[in-house]
Short mmCIF file of C-alpha atoms in Angstrom, two decimals:
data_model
loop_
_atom_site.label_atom_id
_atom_site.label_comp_id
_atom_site.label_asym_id
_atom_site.label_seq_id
_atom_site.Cartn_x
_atom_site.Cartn_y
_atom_site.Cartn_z
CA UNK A 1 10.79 12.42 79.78
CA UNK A 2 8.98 11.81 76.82
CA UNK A 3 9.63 8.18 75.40
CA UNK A 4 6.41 6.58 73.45
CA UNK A 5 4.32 5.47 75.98
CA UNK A 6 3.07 1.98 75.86
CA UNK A 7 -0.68 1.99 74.30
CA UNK A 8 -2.62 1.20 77.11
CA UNK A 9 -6.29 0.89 75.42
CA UNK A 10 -7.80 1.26 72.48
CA UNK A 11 -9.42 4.82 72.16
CA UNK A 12 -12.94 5.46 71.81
CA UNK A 13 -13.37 9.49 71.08
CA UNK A 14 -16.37 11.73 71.05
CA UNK A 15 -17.16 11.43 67.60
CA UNK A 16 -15.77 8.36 65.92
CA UNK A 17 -11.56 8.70 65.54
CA UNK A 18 -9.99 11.15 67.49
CA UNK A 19 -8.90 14.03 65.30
CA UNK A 20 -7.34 16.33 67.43
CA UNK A 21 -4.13 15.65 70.09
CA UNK A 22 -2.62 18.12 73.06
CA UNK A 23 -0.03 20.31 72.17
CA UNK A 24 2.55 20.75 74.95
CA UNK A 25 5.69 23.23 75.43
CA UNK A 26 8.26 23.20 77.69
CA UNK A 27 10.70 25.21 78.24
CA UNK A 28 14.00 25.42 80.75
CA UNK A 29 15.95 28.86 80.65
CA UNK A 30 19.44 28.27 82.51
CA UNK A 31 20.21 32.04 82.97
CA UNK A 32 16.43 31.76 84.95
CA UNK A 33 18.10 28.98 87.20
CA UNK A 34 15.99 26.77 85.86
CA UNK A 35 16.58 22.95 87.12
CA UNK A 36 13.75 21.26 84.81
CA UNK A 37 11.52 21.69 82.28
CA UNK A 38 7.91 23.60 83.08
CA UNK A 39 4.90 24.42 81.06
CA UNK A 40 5.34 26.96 78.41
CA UNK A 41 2.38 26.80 76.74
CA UNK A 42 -0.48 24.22 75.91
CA UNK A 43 -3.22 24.30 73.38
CA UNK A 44 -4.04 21.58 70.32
CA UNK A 45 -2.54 20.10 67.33
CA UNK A 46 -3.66 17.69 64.76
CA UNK A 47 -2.21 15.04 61.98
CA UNK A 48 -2.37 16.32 58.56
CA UNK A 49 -1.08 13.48 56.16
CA UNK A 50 1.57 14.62 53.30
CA UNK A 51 0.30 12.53 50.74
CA UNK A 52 -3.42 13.05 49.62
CA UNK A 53 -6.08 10.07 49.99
CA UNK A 54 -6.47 7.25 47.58
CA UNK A 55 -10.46 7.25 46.72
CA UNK A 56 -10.32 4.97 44.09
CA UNK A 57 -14.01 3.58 44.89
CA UNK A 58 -14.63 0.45 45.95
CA UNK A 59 -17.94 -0.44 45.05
CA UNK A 60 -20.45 -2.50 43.70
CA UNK A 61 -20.04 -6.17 43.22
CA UNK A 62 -17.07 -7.25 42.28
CA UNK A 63 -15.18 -4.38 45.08
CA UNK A 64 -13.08 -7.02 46.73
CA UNK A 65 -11.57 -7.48 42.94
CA UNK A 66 -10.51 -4.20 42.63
CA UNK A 67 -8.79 -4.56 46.52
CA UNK A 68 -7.27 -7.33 45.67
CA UNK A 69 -5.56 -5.83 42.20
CA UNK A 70 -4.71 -3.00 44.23
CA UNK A 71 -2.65 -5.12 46.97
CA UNK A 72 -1.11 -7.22 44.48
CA UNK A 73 -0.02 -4.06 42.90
CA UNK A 74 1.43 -3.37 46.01
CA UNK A 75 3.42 -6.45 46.82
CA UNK A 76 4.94 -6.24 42.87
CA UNK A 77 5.98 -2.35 43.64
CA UNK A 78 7.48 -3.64 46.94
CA UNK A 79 8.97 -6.33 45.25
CA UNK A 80 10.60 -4.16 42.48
CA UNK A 81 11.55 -1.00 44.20
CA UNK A 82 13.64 -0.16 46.94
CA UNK A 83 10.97 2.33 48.41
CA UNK A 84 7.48 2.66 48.13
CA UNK A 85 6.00 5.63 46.03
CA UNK A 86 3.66 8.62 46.89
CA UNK A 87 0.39 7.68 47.80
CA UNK A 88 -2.94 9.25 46.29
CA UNK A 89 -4.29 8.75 43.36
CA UNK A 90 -2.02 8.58 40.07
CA UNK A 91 -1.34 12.16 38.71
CA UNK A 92 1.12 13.93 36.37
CA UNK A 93 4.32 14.33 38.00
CA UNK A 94 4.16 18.40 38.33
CA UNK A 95 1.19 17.77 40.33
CA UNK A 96 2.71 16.26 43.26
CA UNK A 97 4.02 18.15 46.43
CA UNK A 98 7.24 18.02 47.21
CA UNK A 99 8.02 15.90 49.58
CA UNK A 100 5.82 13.47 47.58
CA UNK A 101 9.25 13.00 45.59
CA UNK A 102 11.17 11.48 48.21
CA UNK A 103 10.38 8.09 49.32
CA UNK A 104 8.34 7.66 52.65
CA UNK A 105 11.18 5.85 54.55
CA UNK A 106 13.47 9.17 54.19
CA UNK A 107 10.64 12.02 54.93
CA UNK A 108 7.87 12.97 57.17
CA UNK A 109 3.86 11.04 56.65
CA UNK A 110 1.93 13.43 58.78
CA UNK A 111 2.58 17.31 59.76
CA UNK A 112 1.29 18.04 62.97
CA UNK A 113 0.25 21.69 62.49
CA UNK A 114 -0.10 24.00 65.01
CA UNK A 115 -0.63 27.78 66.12
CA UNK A 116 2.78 29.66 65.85
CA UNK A 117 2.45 31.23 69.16
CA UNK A 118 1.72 28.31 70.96
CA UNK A 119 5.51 26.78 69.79
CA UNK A 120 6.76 30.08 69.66
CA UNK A 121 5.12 32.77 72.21
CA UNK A 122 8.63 34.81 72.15
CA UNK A 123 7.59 35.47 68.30
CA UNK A 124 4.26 36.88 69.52
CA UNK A 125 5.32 40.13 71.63
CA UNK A 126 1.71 41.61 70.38
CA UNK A 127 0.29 38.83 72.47
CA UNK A 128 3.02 38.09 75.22
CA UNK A 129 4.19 41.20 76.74
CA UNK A 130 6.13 39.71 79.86
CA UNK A 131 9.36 40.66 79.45
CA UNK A 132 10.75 37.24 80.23
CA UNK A 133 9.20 35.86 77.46
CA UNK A 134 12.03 37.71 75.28
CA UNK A 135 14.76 35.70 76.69
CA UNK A 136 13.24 32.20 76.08
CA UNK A 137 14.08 30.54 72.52
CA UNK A 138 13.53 27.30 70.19
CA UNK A 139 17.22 26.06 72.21
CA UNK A 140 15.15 26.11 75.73
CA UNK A 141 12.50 23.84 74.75
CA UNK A 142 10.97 20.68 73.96
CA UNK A 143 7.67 19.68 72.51
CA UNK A 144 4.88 16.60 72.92
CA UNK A 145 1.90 16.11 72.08
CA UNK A 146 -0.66 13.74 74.13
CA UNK A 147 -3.94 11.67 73.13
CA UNK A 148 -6.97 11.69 75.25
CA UNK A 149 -9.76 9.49 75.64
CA UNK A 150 -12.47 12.14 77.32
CA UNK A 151 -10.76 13.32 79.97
CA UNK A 152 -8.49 10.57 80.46
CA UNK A 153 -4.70 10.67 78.63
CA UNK A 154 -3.72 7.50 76.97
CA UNK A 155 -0.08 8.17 75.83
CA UNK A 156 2.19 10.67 75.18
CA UNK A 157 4.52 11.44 71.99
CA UNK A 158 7.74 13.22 71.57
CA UNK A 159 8.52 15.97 68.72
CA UNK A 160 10.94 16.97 66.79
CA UNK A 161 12.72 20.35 68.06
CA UNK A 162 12.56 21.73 64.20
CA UNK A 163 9.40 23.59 64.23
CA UNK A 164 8.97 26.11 60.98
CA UNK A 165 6.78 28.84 61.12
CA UNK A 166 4.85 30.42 58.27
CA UNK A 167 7.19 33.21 56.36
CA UNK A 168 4.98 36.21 56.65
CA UNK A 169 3.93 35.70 60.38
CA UNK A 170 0.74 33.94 60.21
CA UNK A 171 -0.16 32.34 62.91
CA UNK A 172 0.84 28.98 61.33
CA UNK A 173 3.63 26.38 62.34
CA UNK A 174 4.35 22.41 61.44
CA UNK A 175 6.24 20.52 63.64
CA UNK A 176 7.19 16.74 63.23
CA UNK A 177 6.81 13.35 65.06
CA UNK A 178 10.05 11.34 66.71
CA UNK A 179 10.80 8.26 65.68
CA UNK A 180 7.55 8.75 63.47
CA UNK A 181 6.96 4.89 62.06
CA UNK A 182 6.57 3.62 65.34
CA UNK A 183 4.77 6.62 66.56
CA UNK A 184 2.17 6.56 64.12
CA UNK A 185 1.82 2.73 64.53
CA UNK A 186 0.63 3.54 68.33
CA UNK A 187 -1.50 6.52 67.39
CA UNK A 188 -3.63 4.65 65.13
CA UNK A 189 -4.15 1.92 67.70
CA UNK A 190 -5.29 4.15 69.74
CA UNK A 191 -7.94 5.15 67.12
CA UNK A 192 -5.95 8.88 66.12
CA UNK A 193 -7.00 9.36 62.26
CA UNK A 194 -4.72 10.99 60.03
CA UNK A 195 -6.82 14.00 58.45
CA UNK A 196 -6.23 15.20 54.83
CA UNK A 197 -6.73 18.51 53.79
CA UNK A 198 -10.17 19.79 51.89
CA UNK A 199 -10.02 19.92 48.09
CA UNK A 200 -9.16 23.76 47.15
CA UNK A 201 -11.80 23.36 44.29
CA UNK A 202 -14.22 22.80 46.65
CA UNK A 203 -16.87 25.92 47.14
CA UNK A 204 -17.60 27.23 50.90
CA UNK A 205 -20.92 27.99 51.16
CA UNK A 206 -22.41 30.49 53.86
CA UNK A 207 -24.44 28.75 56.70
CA UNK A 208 -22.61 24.99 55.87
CA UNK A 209 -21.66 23.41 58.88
CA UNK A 210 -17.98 23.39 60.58
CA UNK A 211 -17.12 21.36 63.18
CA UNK A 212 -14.01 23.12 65.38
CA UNK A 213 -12.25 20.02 67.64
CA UNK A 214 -9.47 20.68 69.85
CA UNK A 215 -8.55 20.59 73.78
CA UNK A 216 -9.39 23.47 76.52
CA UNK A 217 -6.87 23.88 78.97
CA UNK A 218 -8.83 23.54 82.64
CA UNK A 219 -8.53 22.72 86.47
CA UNK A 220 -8.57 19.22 87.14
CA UNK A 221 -12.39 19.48 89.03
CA UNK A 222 -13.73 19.87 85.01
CA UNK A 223 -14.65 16.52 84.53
CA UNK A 224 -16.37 17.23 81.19
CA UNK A 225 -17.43 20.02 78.32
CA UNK A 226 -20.26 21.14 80.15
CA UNK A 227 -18.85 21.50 83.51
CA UNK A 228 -16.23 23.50 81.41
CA UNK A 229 -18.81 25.95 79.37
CA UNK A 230 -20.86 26.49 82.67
CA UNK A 231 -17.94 27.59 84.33
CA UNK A 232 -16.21 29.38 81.47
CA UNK A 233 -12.84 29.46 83.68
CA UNK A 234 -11.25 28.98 80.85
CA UNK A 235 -10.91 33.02 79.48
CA UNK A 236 -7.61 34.14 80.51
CA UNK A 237 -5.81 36.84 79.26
CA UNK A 238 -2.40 36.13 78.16
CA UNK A 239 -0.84 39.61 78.99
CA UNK A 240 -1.46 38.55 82.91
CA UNK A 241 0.76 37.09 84.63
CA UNK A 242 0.05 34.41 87.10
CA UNK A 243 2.10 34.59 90.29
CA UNK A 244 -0.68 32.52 92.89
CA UNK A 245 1.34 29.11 91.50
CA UNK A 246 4.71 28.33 89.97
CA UNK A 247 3.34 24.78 88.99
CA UNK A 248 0.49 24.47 86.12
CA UNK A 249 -1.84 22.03 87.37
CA UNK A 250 -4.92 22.35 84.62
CA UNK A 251 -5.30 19.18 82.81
CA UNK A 252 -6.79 19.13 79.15
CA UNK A 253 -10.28 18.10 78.19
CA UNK A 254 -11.47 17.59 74.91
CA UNK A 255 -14.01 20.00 73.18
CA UNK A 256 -15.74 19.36 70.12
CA UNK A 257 -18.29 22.74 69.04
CA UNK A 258 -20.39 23.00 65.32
CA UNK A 259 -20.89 26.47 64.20
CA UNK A 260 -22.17 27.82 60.85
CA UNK A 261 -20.14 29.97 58.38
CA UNK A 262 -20.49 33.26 58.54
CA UNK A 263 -18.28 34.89 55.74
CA UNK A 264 -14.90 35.36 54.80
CA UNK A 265 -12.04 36.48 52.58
CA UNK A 266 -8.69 35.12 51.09
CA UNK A 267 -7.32 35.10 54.68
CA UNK A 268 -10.07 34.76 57.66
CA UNK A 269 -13.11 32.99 57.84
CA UNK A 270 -15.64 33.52 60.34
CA UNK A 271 -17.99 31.01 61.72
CA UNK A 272 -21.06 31.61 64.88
CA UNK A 273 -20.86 29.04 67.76
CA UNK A 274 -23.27 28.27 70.38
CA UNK A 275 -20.59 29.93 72.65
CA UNK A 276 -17.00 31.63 72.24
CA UNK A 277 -14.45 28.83 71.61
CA UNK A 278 -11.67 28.72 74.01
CA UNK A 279 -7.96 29.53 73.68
CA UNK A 280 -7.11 26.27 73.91
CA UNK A 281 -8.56 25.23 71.02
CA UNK A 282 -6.28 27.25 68.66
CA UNK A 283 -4.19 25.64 66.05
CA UNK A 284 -6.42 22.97 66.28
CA UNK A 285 -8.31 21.62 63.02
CA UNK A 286 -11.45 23.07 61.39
CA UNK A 287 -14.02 20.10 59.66
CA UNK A 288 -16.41 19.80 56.82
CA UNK A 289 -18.95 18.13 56.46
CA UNK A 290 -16.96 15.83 54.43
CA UNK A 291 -14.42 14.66 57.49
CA UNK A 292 -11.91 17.40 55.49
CA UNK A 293 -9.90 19.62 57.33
CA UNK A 294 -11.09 23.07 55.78
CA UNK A 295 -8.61 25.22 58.36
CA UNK A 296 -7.08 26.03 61.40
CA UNK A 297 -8.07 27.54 64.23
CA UNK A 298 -7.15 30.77 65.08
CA UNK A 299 -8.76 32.81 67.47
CA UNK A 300 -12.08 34.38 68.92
CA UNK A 301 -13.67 37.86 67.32
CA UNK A 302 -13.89 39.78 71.44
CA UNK A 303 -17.49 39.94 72.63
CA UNK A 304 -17.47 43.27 72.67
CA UNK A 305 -16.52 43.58 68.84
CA UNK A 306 -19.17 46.40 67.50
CA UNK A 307 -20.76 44.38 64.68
CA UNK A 308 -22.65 41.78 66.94
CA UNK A 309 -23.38 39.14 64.08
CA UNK A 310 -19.22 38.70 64.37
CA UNK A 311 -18.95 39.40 67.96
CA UNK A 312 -17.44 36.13 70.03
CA UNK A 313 -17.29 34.44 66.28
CA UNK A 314 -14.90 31.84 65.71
CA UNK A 315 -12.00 32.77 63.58
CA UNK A 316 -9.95 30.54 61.66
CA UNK A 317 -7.88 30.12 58.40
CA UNK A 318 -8.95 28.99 55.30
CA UNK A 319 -7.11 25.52 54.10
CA UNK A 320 -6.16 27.28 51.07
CA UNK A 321 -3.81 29.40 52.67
CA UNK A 322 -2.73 26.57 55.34
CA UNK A 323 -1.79 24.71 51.47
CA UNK A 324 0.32 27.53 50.90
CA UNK A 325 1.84 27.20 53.72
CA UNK A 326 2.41 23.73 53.91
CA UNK A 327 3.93 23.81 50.03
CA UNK A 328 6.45 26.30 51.40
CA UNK A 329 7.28 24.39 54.09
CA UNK A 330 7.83 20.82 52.20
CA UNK A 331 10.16 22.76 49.87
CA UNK A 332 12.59 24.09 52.62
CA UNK A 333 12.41 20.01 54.20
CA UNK A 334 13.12 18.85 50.66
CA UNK A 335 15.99 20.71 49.87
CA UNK A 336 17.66 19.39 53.15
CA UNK A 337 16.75 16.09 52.41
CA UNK A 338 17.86 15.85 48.54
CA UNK A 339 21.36 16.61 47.31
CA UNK A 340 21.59 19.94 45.34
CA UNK A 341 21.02 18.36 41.71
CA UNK A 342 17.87 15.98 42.65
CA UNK A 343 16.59 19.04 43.85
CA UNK A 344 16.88 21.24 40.91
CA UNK A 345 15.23 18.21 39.14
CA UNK A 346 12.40 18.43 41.26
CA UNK A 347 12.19 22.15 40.82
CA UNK A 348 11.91 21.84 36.81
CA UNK A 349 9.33 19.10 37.01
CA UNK A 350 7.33 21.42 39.41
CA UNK A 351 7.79 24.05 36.97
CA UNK A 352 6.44 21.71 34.26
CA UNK A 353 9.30 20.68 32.65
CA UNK A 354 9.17 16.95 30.96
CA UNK A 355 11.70 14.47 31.33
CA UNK A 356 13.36 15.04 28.11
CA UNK A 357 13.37 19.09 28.92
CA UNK A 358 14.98 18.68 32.43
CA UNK A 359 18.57 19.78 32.22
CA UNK A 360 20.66 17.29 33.86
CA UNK A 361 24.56 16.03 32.88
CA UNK A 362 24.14 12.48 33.18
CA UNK A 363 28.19 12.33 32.10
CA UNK A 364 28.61 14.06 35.44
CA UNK A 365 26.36 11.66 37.51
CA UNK A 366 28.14 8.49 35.73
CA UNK A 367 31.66 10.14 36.35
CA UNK A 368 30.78 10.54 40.13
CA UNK A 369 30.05 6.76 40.21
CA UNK A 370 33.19 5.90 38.46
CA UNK A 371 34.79 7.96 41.05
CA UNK A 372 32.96 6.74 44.33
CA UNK A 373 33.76 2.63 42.55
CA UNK A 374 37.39 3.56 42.21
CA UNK A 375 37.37 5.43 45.39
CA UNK A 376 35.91 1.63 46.81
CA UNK A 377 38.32 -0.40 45.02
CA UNK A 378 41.51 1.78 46.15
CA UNK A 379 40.11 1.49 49.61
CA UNK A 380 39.55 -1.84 49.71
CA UNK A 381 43.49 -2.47 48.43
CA UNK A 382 44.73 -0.36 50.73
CA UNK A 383 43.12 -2.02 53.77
CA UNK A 384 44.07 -5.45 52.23
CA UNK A 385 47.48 -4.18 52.00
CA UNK A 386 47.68 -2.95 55.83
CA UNK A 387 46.83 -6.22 57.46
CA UNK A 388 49.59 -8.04 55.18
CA UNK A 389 51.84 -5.19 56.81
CA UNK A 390 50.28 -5.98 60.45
CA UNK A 391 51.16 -10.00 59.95
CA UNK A 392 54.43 -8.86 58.80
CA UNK A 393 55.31 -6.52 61.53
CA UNK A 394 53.85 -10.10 64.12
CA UNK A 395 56.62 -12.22 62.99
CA UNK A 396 59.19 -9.92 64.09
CA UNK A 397 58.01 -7.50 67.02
CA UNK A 398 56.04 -8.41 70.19
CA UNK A 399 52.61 -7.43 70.52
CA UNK A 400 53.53 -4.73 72.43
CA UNK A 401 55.56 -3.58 69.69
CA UNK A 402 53.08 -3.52 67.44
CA UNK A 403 50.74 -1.76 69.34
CA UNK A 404 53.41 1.34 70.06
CA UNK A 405 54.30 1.13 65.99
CA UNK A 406 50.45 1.37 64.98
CA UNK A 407 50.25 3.93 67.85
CA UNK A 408 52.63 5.78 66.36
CA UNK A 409 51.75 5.49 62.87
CA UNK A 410 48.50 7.07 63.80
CA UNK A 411 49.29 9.78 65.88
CA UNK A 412 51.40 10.92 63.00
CA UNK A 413 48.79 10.67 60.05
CA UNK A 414 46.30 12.82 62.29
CA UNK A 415 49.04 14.89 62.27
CA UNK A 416 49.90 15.32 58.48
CA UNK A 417 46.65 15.70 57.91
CA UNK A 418 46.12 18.19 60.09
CA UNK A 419 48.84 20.29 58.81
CA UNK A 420 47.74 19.38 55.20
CA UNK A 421 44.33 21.04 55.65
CA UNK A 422 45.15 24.15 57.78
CA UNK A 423 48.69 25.07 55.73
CA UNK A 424 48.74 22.93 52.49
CA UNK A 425 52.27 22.36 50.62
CA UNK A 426 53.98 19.44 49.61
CA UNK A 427 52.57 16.10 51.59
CA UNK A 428 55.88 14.43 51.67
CA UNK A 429 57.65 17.65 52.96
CA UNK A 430 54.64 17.69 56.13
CA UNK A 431 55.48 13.62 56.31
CA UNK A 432 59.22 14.92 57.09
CA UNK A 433 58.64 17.55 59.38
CA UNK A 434 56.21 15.10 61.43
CA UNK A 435 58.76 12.04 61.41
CA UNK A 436 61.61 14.50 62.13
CA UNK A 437 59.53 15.92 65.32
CA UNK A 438 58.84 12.51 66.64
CA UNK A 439 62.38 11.58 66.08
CA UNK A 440 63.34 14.80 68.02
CA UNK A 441 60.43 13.64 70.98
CA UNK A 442 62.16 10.46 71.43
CA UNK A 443 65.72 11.95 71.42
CA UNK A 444 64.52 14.21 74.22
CA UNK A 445 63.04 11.15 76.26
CA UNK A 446 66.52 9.17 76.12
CA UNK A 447 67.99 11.88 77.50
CA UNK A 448 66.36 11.59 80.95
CA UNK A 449 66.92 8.17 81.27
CA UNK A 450 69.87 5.51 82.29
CA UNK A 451 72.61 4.23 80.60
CA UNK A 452 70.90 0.78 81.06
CA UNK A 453 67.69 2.57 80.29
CA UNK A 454 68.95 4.03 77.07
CA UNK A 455 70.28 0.92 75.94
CA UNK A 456 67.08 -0.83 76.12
CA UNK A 457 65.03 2.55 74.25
CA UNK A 458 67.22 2.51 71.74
CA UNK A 459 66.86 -0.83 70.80
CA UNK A 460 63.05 -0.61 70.82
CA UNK A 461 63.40 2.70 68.72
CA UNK A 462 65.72 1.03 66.15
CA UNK A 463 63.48 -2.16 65.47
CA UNK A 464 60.62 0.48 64.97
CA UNK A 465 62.22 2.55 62.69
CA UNK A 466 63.48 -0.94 60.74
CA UNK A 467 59.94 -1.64 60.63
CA UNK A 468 58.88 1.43 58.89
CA UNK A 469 61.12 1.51 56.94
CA UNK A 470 60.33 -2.16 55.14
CA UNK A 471 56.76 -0.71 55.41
CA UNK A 472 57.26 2.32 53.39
CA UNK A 473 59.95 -0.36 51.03
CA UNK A 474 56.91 -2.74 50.63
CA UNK A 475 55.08 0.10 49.86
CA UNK A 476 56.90 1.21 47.06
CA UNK A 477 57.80 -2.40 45.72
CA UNK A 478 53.84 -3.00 45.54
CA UNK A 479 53.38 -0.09 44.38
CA UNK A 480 55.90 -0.30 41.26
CA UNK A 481 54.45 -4.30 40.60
CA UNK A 482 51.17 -2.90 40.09
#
């Protein structure tokens, strides 16, 4: 249902690259008797890259020089290492985020960030009262997202299932690309740009512009914004429920609005719009001036709000707190990623530790590599040392034979090993009681047969238990050469 589709043109969008994608949920609740997926929820999402931009300049006269170093660079780091660094400019090595110590090939690029109650309504019972909603969960549903060029999809994308949600119930969520590489290949074909976050150092000032992108959620008669703001059809209230149509049949159309800052604290900022944004638009991205995503949509002040300077404002969350966010979130997909000591390293470097300072037994990691190259080497001699036996067993035993040996042979490993790890003991005590219960099997199967029958079992079961016995006899002769 929701394999890449194949690019089908290259995008032109409103306002050079498209920054903003459709955010779709759906859900399918067996105990509902629910045969297929339906429409959850729908509202935006955007790319937010995990490394930060490279701006060395490239100016001047000699620019293409500096290009050219910098590619050459590349093809020597490519050439000399098995993965290719963080990107950004060059900092110390506390400064980087943490998934910025992985290599790219084993992590996330992008975060597509999103509103938590769009991936999540069932988390929002202050919004989504329908009792329903209660018995829906992560389990029941999938997740895409879609580009549109005006009015007109182009492809759609597959997500990961793994959404994570911000700690302390903001209305905050990242969720992750499928198959990402060639994902983000087609995206930026299609002219999607990956947006970077604003610079926390950077000042807000009252009045500067913000440009709010994102998708309204409409009947498919909207053919564009303004048919959409004259008709306004978009205000629904999410405590209703909507029984006229079991099928959703509203499309998504892009909407692009500049407002002016208002004010703010730590947490909210407001800024004025020409009109109220929609719903649809939330958890899409808030832009500066400088093409910098400085937050994340969240919501509409009501209309009827008393102070009328913030009444039908537009409501969104600073980037510093969508940072904080995002720095919790990279640690959680780090720690899954790296094995427990790597991350510990990463956790003293973050704290500021230098190389020299970081506490880590490097006696312990070379003893682990003895172990895994002797663990190698013993394998190796051991599977060596099998097909000699399986040659062996060739020259005197039919095919069939062989097979019903090895048959046997592995029906009663499983089983020693099975006993080993549920009752322990002595392993050459289980190795009896396993032989000594197949011996007892085949006993029990002679009995129900004919003389002639018997005659002809018996000779089968005496060449196999010849043959393991000068298996376990080679065994120990090899065993006391070496």
């Amino acid at each position: 249902m929701f394999r890449t589709a194949t690019v089908q043109s290259s995008a032109k969008s409103r306002n050079g690259g498209i920054k903003s994608l459709a955010l779709s949920v759906y859900f399918k609740q067996p105990d509902f008797g629910m045969k297929r997926y339906e429409i959850l929820s729908r509202a935006t999402t955007f790319l937010l890259a995990v490394d930060p931009p490279d701006e060395t300049p490239h100016e001047g006269k000699y620019a293409f020089l500096d290009e050219h170093i910098q590619q050459r660079e590349a093809r020597q780091r490519r050439q000399n290492y098995a993965h290719e660094p963080a990107g950004g400019p060059r900092r110390k090595v506390e400064a980087l985020s943490w998934l910025e110590y992985c290599p790219k090939k084993f992590r996330p690029v992008v975060h597509c960030v999103a509103a938590s109650h769009v991936l999540a309504p069932w988390k929002w019972g202050n919004y989504y009262t329908q009792p329903w909603l209660q018995q829906v969960k992560a389990e029941h549903c999938v997740y895409s997202l879609e580009v549109y060029d005006k009015h007109k999809p182009l492809a759609k994308f597959a997500l990961n299932p793994y959404p994570i949600h911000h700690p302390e119930g903001r209305d905050l969520a990242l969720i992750h690309l499928k198959q990402e590489e060639e994902a983000l290949a087609q995206l930026q074909k299609l002219g999607v740009d990956i947006l970077y976050r604003r610079d926390d150092e950077t000042p807000f000032e009252k009045g500067q512009d913000i440009v709010f992108d994102g998708f309204v959620v409409t009947e498919d008669n909207t053919t564009n914004q303004d048919d959409f703001s004259a008709s306004n059809s978009n205000k629904m209230n999410p405590n209703e429920d909507d029984d006229d149509d079991d099928d959703d049949t509203r499309i998504f159309l892009p909407y692009t609005e500049t407002g002016q800052l208002l004010f703010g604290n730590s947490d909210r900022f407001l800024a004025s719009t020409p009109t109220p944004l929609p719903e649809g638009l939330c958890g899409g991205p808030a832009i500066d001036q400088d093409g910098k995503v400085c937050g994340v949509v969240e919501g509409v002040v009501p209309e009827h709000f008393d102070d009328e300077k913030m009444a039908g404002a537009a409501s969104f969350i600073p980037s510093v707190r969508l940072g904080e966010f995002i720095d919790y979130a990279e640690e959680i997909m780090l720690k899954e990623i790296f094995p427990t000591k790597m991350y510990e390293m990463v956790v003293d470097y973050k704290r500021g530790l230098g190389r020299e300072e970081v506490e880590y037994n490097m006696d312990d990691a070379v003893s682990e590599e003895s172990e895994k190259k002797e663990t190698k080497a013993m394998q190796t001699k051991l599977g060596s040392a099998f097909e000699d036996r399986i040659e062996s067993l060739k020259n005197h035993h039919t095919m069939e034979e062989v097979n019903a040996i090895l048959t046997t042979i592995r029906r009663e490993r499983d089983e020693v090993m099975d006993i080993w790890n549920r009752e322990g003991g002595d392993l050459d005590e289980i190795i009896a009681r396993v032989r000594a219960k197949t011996r007892q099997t085949q006993m029990e199967i002679l009995a129900t047969l004919s003389e002639k029958e018997k005659q002809e079992m018996q000779q089968k079961l005496d060449k196999r238990e010849d043959a393991n016995v000068q298996e376990a006899q080679y065994e120990e002769k090899k065993e006391g050469s070496s």
